[in-house]
Amino acid sequence: MLPDYKIIYSARKTIALEINQEGLTIRAPQKTPKEVISNLVKEKEPWIDKKLKNWENKVLEKNTPYHNTTNQIWFKGSEFQLRNDSKVNNYLIQNNNKTILFNDDFFELDRFYQEELSTHIKPKITLFSHKLQVAINTVRIKKLKSRWGSCSSKKNLNFNLSLIKTPTFIIDYVIAHEVSHLKEMNHSPAFWEVVESIYPKCKEAKIWLKKNGRYWIN
C-alpha cells in the first residue's frame, strides 16, 4: 500500500522526495502528471517505507505521569493547574477555577491531550464536511513540529497534538482549513472562499496564528 503524500508544485526542474516526522512530501515541476509522481512513489516505496519508519522511531516518546502537584499546562487557550487527587478516576477538568484534578496512577499528559482533542475534533469535522458535502477517509492526531494540520490526496486528515493548547477558535479554524482542502487542494483564492464559507472567523484566526503560532506549536 502506497504511503500518503503531499505534492508541492513549483518552478523547479526535478522531482524531489522529502521525508520527515510529518510524512512524505513530493516537490515537483509545474504540470508534472500525477501518474509520473505515482510511478516514482511506487518505484521508491521500499526506501520511503524505511525512512518513514526511521522517523516514527525518532519521534516515539513515552508518556510520563505528572508527579508535581504545582505543574501548569496550557489547555484550550488557558493555563490550568494540575493537582493530584487520588479520588478522581483518571482526570477531572474544573473550568471554573482552571484546575485539572488527576489520579497519578492513571494520568498521562499526552493521552489527556489526545483524548480531549479527539473529542473536540469529531463533531466539528462532521459539521464542516457535511456543509461542504465531502468525504473523509481517516483522521489522525500526531506530534508535528511545523504544521498544525495536513490533508492528503487520499482524504486523510492529520492534526497537531499541540492544537489542544490553543484557543478553541484556533482549533476550529485548523479543522475547517483542512476539511476545506478536500474541496480545494491548494491555497488559491477559491480555497480561502471555501474556508470562510464554513468558518467566518478565518481571518481572525490567521492573524492570531501569524502572531502567536510559533510559540504554541510544540
CSV table of C-alpha atoms in Angstrom, one decimal:
chain,number,residue,atom,x,y,z
A,1,MET,CA,0.0,0.0,0.0
A,2,LEU,CA,1.5,3.3,-1.1
A,3,PRO,CA,2.0,5.9,1.7
A,4,ASP,CA,0.1,9.2,1.8
A,5,TYR,CA,2.0,12.1,0.4
A,6,LYS,CA,1.6,15.8,-0.3
A,7,ILE,CA,2.6,17.4,-3.6
A,8,ILE,CA,4.0,20.9,-3.9
A,9,TYR,CA,4.4,22.2,-7.4
A,10,SER,CA,6.9,24.9,-8.2
A,11,ALA,CA,9.3,26.3,-10.9
A,12,ARG,CA,11.9,23.6,-10.1
A,13,LYS,CA,13.2,21.3,-12.8
A,14,THR,CA,13.4,18.0,-11.0
A,15,ILE,CA,11.2,15.9,-8.7
A,16,ALA,CA,12.4,15.6,-5.0
A,17,LEU,CA,11.1,13.4,-2.2
A,18,GLU,CA,11.3,14.8,1.3
A,19,ILE,CA,10.6,12.7,4.4
A,20,ASN,CA,10.3,14.0,8.0
A,21,GLN,CA,8.2,13.3,11.1
A,22,GLU,CA,5.2,14.7,9.2
A,23,GLY,CA,5.4,12.3,6.4
A,24,LEU,CA,6.2,12.3,2.7
A,25,THR,CA,6.3,15.5,0.6
A,26,ILE,CA,6.8,15.5,-3.2
A,27,ARG,CA,8.3,18.6,-4.7
A,28,ALA,CA,7.7,18.6,-8.5
A,29,PRO,CA,7.9,20.9,-11.5
A,30,GLN,CA,4.7,22.6,-12.6
A,31,LYS,CA,2.4,20.5,-14.7
A,32,THR,CA,4.1,17.2,-13.8
A,33,PRO,CA,1.5,14.5,-14.4
A,34,LYS,CA,0.2,12.8,-11.2
A,35,GLU,CA,0.9,9.5,-12.9
A,36,VAL,CA,4.6,10.3,-13.1
A,37,ILE,CA,4.7,11.1,-9.4
A,38,SER,CA,2.7,8.0,-8.5
A,39,ASN,CA,5.0,5.8,-10.5
A,40,LEU,CA,8.0,7.3,-8.8
A,41,VAL,CA,6.5,6.7,-5.4
A,42,LYS,CA,5.9,3.1,-6.3
A,43,GLU,CA,9.4,2.7,-7.5
A,44,LYS,CA,10.8,4.2,-4.3
A,45,GLU,CA,8.3,2.6,-2.0
A,46,PRO,CA,10.8,0.3,-0.1
A,47,TRP,CA,13.1,3.3,0.5
A,48,ILE,CA,10.2,5.5,1.5
A,49,ASP,CA,8.9,2.9,4.0
A,50,LYS,CA,12.3,2.6,5.6
A,51,LYS,CA,12.7,6.3,6.0
A,52,LEU,CA,9.2,6.8,7.4
A,53,LYS,CA,9.8,4.1,10.0
A,54,ASN,CA,13.0,5.7,11.0
A,55,TRP,CA,11.2,8.9,11.7
A,56,GLU,CA,8.4,7.2,13.6
A,57,ASN,CA,11.1,5.7,15.9
A,58,LYS,CA,12.7,9.1,16.4
A,59,VAL,CA,9.5,10.8,17.5
A,60,LEU,CA,8.1,8.0,19.6
A,61,GLU,CA,8.1,9.2,23.1
A,62,LYS,CA,6.9,7.5,26.2
A,63,ASN,CA,4.2,9.4,28.2
A,64,THR,CA,5.2,10.1,31.8
A,65,PRO,CA,2.7,10.9,34.6
A,66,TYR,CA,2.9,14.2,36.4
A,67,HIS,CA,4.1,13.9,40.0
A,68,ASN,CA,4.5,17.5,40.9
A,69,THR,CA,1.1,18.9,42.0
A,70,THR,CA,2.1,22.5,41.1
A,71,ASN,CA,2.6,21.8,37.4
A,72,GLN,CA,0.7,24.0,35.0
A,73,ILE,CA,-0.3,23.3,31.4
A,74,TRP,CA,-2.0,25.1,28.5
A,75,PHE,CA,-5.4,23.7,27.6
A,76,LYS,CA,-7.8,25.4,25.1
A,77,GLY,CA,-6.1,28.7,25.4
A,78,SER,CA,-6.0,28.9,29.2
A,79,GLU,CA,-3.4,28.0,31.8
A,80,PHE,CA,-4.6,25.2,34.0
A,81,GLN,CA,-3.1,23.9,37.2
A,82,LEU,CA,-2.6,20.1,37.6
A,83,ARG,CA,-3.5,18.9,41.0
A,84,ASN,CA,-3.1,15.3,42.2
A,85,ASP,CA,-6.2,13.8,43.7
A,86,SER,CA,-6.4,10.0,44.2
A,87,LYS,CA,-10.2,10.2,44.5
A,88,VAL,CA,-10.7,11.0,40.8
A,89,ASN,CA,-10.9,8.4,38.1
A,90,ASN,CA,-8.0,9.4,35.7
A,91,TYR,CA,-8.8,13.1,35.5
A,92,LEU,CA,-11.5,15.8,36.1
A,93,ILE,CA,-11.5,19.2,34.4
A,94,GLN,CA,-12.7,22.1,36.5
A,95,ASN,CA,-13.2,25.0,34.2
A,96,ASN,CA,-14.4,27.4,36.9
A,97,ASN,CA,-11.1,27.5,38.7
A,98,LYS,CA,-8.8,26.4,35.8
A,99,THR,CA,-7.8,23.2,37.5
A,100,ILE,CA,-7.4,19.7,36.3
A,101,LEU,CA,-7.6,17.1,39.0
A,102,PHE,CA,-5.8,13.9,38.1
A,103,ASN,CA,-5.1,10.5,39.6
A,104,ASP,CA,-1.3,9.9,39.5
A,105,ASP,CA,-1.8,6.2,38.9
A,106,PHE,CA,-3.5,6.7,35.6
A,107,PHE,CA,-2.9,10.2,34.2
A,108,GLU,CA,-0.6,10.7,31.2
A,109,LEU,CA,-0.5,14.2,29.8
A,110,ASP,CA,-0.2,13.3,26.1
A,111,ARG,CA,-3.0,10.8,26.4
A,112,PHE,CA,-5.1,13.5,28.1
A,113,TYR,CA,-4.4,15.9,25.2
A,114,GLN,CA,-5.1,13.2,22.7
A,115,GLU,CA,-8.5,12.3,24.2
A,116,GLU,CA,-9.6,15.9,24.6
A,117,LEU,CA,-8.5,17.0,21.1
A,118,SER,CA,-10.2,14.0,19.6
A,119,THR,CA,-13.4,14.7,21.5
A,120,HIS,CA,-13.4,18.3,20.2
A,121,ILE,CA,-12.4,17.5,16.6
A,122,LYS,CA,-15.0,14.8,15.8
A,123,PRO,CA,-18.2,16.8,15.8
A,124,LYS,CA,-16.5,19.8,14.1
A,125,ILE,CA,-15.3,17.5,11.3
A,126,THR,CA,-18.8,16.1,10.9
A,127,LEU,CA,-20.3,19.6,10.8
A,128,PHE,CA,-17.8,21.1,8.3
A,129,SER,CA,-17.7,18.0,6.0
A,130,HIS,CA,-21.5,18.0,5.9
A,131,LYS,CA,-21.6,21.6,4.9
A,132,LEU,CA,-19.1,21.0,2.1
A,133,GLN,CA,-20.5,17.6,1.1
A,134,VAL,CA,-17.1,16.0,1.2
A,135,ALA,CA,-16.0,12.5,2.4
A,136,ILE,CA,-13.1,11.9,4.8
A,137,ASN,CA,-11.1,8.7,5.0
A,138,THR,CA,-9.1,8.8,8.2
A,139,VAL,CA,-8.4,11.4,11.0
A,140,ARG,CA,-5.2,11.2,13.0
A,141,ILE,CA,-3.7,13.2,15.8
A,142,LYS,CA,0.1,13.4,15.8
A,143,LYS,CA,3.0,15.3,17.3
A,144,LEU,CA,4.1,17.6,14.5
A,145,LYS,CA,6.9,20.2,14.6
A,146,SER,CA,6.0,22.7,11.8
A,147,ARG,CA,2.4,22.1,10.8
A,148,TRP,CA,-0.9,22.5,12.6
A,149,GLY,CA,-2.6,20.0,10.3
A,150,SER,CA,-2.5,18.4,6.8
A,151,CYS,CA,-4.8,16.9,4.2
A,152,SER,CA,-3.5,14.2,1.8
A,153,SER,CA,-4.7,13.3,-1.7
A,154,LYS,CA,-6.3,10.2,-0.1
A,155,LYS,CA,-8.6,12.3,2.0
A,156,ASN,CA,-6.7,11.6,5.2
A,157,LEU,CA,-6.5,14.4,7.8
A,158,ASN,CA,-3.7,14.9,10.3
A,159,PHE,CA,-3.8,17.3,13.3
A,160,ASN,CA,-1.1,18.5,15.6
A,161,LEU,CA,-1.5,17.4,19.2
A,162,SER,CA,-0.4,20.8,20.3
A,163,LEU,CA,-3.7,22.2,18.9
A,164,ILE,CA,-5.4,21.4,22.2
A,165,LYS,CA,-3.3,24.0,23.9
A,166,THR,CA,-4.6,26.8,21.7
A,167,PRO,CA,-7.9,28.7,22.0
A,168,THR,CA,-10.9,26.9,20.7
A,169,PHE,CA,-11.4,29.3,17.8
A,170,ILE,CA,-8.0,28.3,16.5
A,171,ILE,CA,-8.7,24.6,16.8
A,172,ASP,CA,-11.9,25.1,14.9
A,173,TYR,CA,-10.1,27.2,12.2
A,174,VAL,CA,-7.5,24.5,11.6
A,175,ILE,CA,-10.2,21.8,11.3
A,176,ALA,CA,-12.1,24.0,8.8
A,177,HIS,CA,-8.9,24.7,6.9
A,178,GLU,CA,-8.0,21.0,6.5
A,179,VAL,CA,-11.6,19.9,5.6
A,180,SER,CA,-11.7,22.7,3.0
A,181,HIS,CA,-8.7,21.1,1.3
A,182,LEU,CA,-11.0,18.3,0.3
A,183,LYS,CA,-12.6,20.8,-2.0
A,184,GLU,CA,-9.5,22.7,-3.0
A,185,MET,CA,-6.1,21.1,-2.6
A,186,ASN,CA,-4.3,24.4,-2.8
A,187,HIS,CA,-4.2,27.8,-1.2
A,188,SER,CA,-5.8,29.7,-4.1
A,189,PRO,CA,-8.5,32.5,-3.6
A,190,ALA,CA,-11.1,29.8,-4.3
A,191,PHE,CA,-9.7,27.8,-1.3
A,192,TRP,CA,-10.0,30.7,1.1
A,193,GLU,CA,-13.5,31.4,-0.1
A,194,VAL,CA,-14.4,27.8,0.9
A,195,VAL,CA,-12.8,28.2,4.3
A,196,GLU,CA,-14.6,31.4,5.1
A,197,SER,CA,-17.9,29.9,3.9
A,198,ILE,CA,-17.8,27.4,6.8
A,199,TYR,CA,-15.7,29.3,9.3
A,200,PRO,CA,-16.3,33.1,9.4
A,201,LYS,CA,-13.6,33.7,12.0
A,202,CYS,CA,-11.0,32.6,9.4
A,203,LYS,CA,-9.2,36.0,9.1
A,204,GLU,CA,-9.1,36.5,12.8
A,205,ALA,CA,-7.6,33.0,13.3
A,206,LYS,CA,-5.0,33.6,10.6
A,207,ILE,CA,-3.9,36.8,12.3
A,208,TRP,CA,-3.6,35.1,15.7
A,209,LEU,CA,-1.6,32.2,14.3
A,210,LYS,CA,0.8,34.6,12.4
A,211,LYS,CA,1.4,36.4,15.7
A,212,ASN,CA,1.4,33.6,18.2
A,213,GLY,CA,1.6,30.2,16.3
A,214,ARG,CA,5.3,29.7,16.6
A,215,TYR,CA,5.1,29.9,20.4
A,216,TRP,CA,2.5,27.2,20.7
A,217,ILE,CA,3.3,24.6,18.0
A,218,ASN,CA,5.5,22.3,20.2
